[in-house]
Every structure is written in C-alpha cells, then in structure tokens.
Short mmCIF file of C-alpha atoms in Angstrom, two decimals:
data_model
loop_
_atom_site.label_atom_id
_atom_site.label_comp_id
_atom_site.label_asym_id
_atom_site.label_seq_id
_atom_site.Cartn_x
_atom_site.Cartn_y
_atom_site.Cartn_z
CA MET A 570 143.57 53.20 14.87
CA THR A 571 144.51 50.04 16.77
CA THR A 572 144.11 46.53 15.40
CA ARG A 573 144.53 43.48 17.62
CA LEU A 574 146.74 40.82 15.95
CA ARG A 575 147.39 37.44 17.60
CA VAL A 576 148.48 33.90 16.88
CA LEU A 577 145.96 31.46 18.39
CA ASP A 578 145.58 27.74 19.08
CA ASP A 579 149.27 26.83 19.18
CA GLY A 580 149.92 28.51 15.83
CA ALA A 581 146.87 27.21 13.95
CA TRP A 582 145.17 30.58 13.38
CA LEU A 583 145.86 34.27 12.92
CA SER A 584 143.33 36.38 14.73
CA VAL A 585 142.50 39.95 13.77
CA ASP A 586 140.45 41.89 16.32
CA ASP A 587 139.56 38.64 18.13
CA THR A 588 138.26 36.91 14.98
CA ARG A 589 140.05 33.94 13.39
CA ARG A 590 140.91 35.09 9.86
CA VAL A 591 143.75 32.96 8.42
CA SER A 592 144.36 29.27 9.13
CA VAL A 593 147.07 26.68 8.62
CA SER A 594 146.71 23.83 6.09
CA GLU A 595 146.37 26.27 3.21
CA LEU A 596 148.56 25.95 0.12
CA TRP A 597 150.37 29.20 -0.66
CA ARG A 598 152.44 29.89 -3.77
CA LEU A 599 155.47 31.91 -2.67
CA ASP A 600 158.18 33.91 -4.34
CA ALA A 601 160.59 33.16 -1.50
CA PRO A 602 164.22 33.06 -2.62
CA GLY A 603 166.27 31.21 -0.06
CA PHE A 604 163.40 29.06 1.24
CA CYS A 605 163.91 26.26 -1.26
CA GLU A 606 165.32 25.64 -4.73
CA CYS A 607 161.95 26.02 -6.48
CA ASP A 608 161.32 29.16 -8.54
CA ILE A 609 157.91 29.39 -6.87
CA ALA A 610 157.44 27.39 -3.66
CA ASP A 611 154.14 25.56 -3.17
CA LEU A 612 154.02 25.85 0.61
CA VAL A 613 151.62 24.00 2.86
CA VAL A 614 151.41 26.24 5.92
CA GLU A 615 151.84 24.15 9.07
CA ASN A 616 152.24 26.79 11.79
CA PHE A 617 152.06 30.53 12.35
CA LEU A 618 155.04 31.67 14.39
CA ASN A 619 154.39 35.40 14.65
CA VAL A 620 152.25 38.16 13.21
CA GLY A 621 153.06 41.81 12.62
CA VAL A 622 152.07 44.83 10.61
CA ASP A 623 154.06 46.74 7.98
CA GLY A 624 152.16 49.98 7.39
CA ARG A 625 148.68 48.66 6.65
CA THR A 626 149.84 45.20 5.55
CA VAL A 627 149.40 42.30 8.00
CA THR A 628 152.31 39.88 7.66
CA ALA A 629 153.12 36.53 9.25
CA ARG A 630 156.15 34.34 9.85
CA VAL A 631 155.14 30.80 8.99
CA TYR A 632 156.57 27.31 9.12
CA GLY A 633 155.68 24.90 6.36
CA GLN A 634 156.72 22.47 3.66
CA CYS A 635 157.15 22.92 -0.08
CA ILE A 636 155.15 20.08 -1.63
CA VAL A 637 157.28 20.19 -4.79
CA CYS A 638 160.77 19.65 -3.31
CA GLY A 639 159.99 18.65 0.29
CA THR A 640 161.86 21.50 2.01
CA LYS A 641 160.55 22.22 5.53
CA SER A 642 161.50 25.57 7.05
CA THR A 643 160.38 28.98 8.25
CA VAL A 644 159.31 31.68 5.81
CA GLU A 645 159.78 35.27 6.91
CA TRP A 646 156.99 37.84 6.73
CA VAL A 647 154.42 36.79 4.15
CA PRO A 648 151.62 39.31 3.52
CA VAL A 649 148.26 37.81 4.51
CA GLY A 650 145.99 40.87 4.52
CA ARG A 651 145.60 44.62 4.83
CA ILE A 652 143.86 46.90 7.29
CA LEU A 653 141.54 49.17 5.32
CA ASN A 654 139.25 51.63 7.11
CA GLY A 655 139.78 49.70 10.34
CA GLU A 656 138.74 46.37 8.78
CA PHE A 657 140.84 43.35 7.80
CA ALA A 658 140.87 42.48 4.09
CA ALA A 659 142.60 39.21 3.19
CA VAL A 660 145.08 39.21 0.31
CA ASP A 661 144.37 36.85 -2.57
CA ARG A 662 146.33 33.81 -1.43
CA ASP A 663 145.49 32.02 -4.70
CA GLY A 664 148.11 34.19 -6.44
CA VAL A 665 151.87 34.28 -5.86
CA LEU A 666 152.83 35.95 -2.58
CA SER A 667 156.16 37.76 -2.24
CA VAL A 668 158.04 37.37 1.02
CA ARG A 669 159.06 40.63 2.70
CA PRO A 670 162.69 40.68 3.84
CA ASN A 671 162.29 43.04 6.81
CA ALA A 672 160.51 42.40 10.07
CA PRO A 673 157.36 44.49 10.51
CA ASP A 674 156.46 46.40 13.62
CA GLU A 675 155.85 43.66 16.16
CA PRO A 676 153.87 43.87 19.37
CA ALA A 677 155.94 43.68 22.52
CA ALA A 678 155.79 40.43 24.48
CA GLY A 679 152.38 40.17 26.08
CA GLU A 680 151.05 43.11 24.06
CA PRO A 681 148.93 41.73 21.20
CA GLU A 682 147.76 45.11 19.92
CA THR A 683 149.50 46.63 16.92
CA THR A 684 148.82 50.08 15.49
CA SER A 685 148.36 50.13 11.73
CA GLY A 686 149.00 53.17 9.57
#
C-alpha cells in the first residue's frame, strides 16, 4: 500500500494523501534529550522540515522553540500519526511524544510517495 507524504506551504503543513493533516503552531510536549535542558520540552512547532515513515508510523523533522527555556532548534523524527488500513490516524499530540533517534524511510528527492508497512 502506498501513502503520499509531503511537506506543504513552505513547511506549514504535513500532507497525507493530498490532505493537510498536521500544522505548525501547535504546542507539543516532547521527551527529546539533547534538544534542550528541560526534562520535557514544551515545543511550539514553527516549521516542518521533512516527513518520513517508520513501519506504519509517520514521523516528521521539525523546527521549533521550547517555550520554557527558549531553545530554538531542530527536533529529529517525532511521531505524528500512523497508517492503519490505508488511512492516516493522528497520534495524541496532547500527551508526551518521544523523539525517534533514527531516520525513517524517506522518499527520494522529487518522489513524495512512501510505502508504509
């Protein structure tokens, strides 16, 4: 099964199968050691840099700012959803999200389609 993943509007949206599904300006609580000195970062997402898939999990590299300590930087591969039965299901971004250390399978340049497990 193929799912089309793209970053749209200069990094303002993540699109799944040509539908805008995740936007910037959200506040995410992250377990992201190395991003900032906070135990849990309260990150305002300012830009999506890339999107990929790790098995059935849709992940994104994001740029943002921790509103607690002020750190601005990139966060590697945060889970934002899953592909279940060919449909996108958003993860609960009200909880604490754990950053994944490894890069997911990424589409080649100019190839926005990614196959999910």
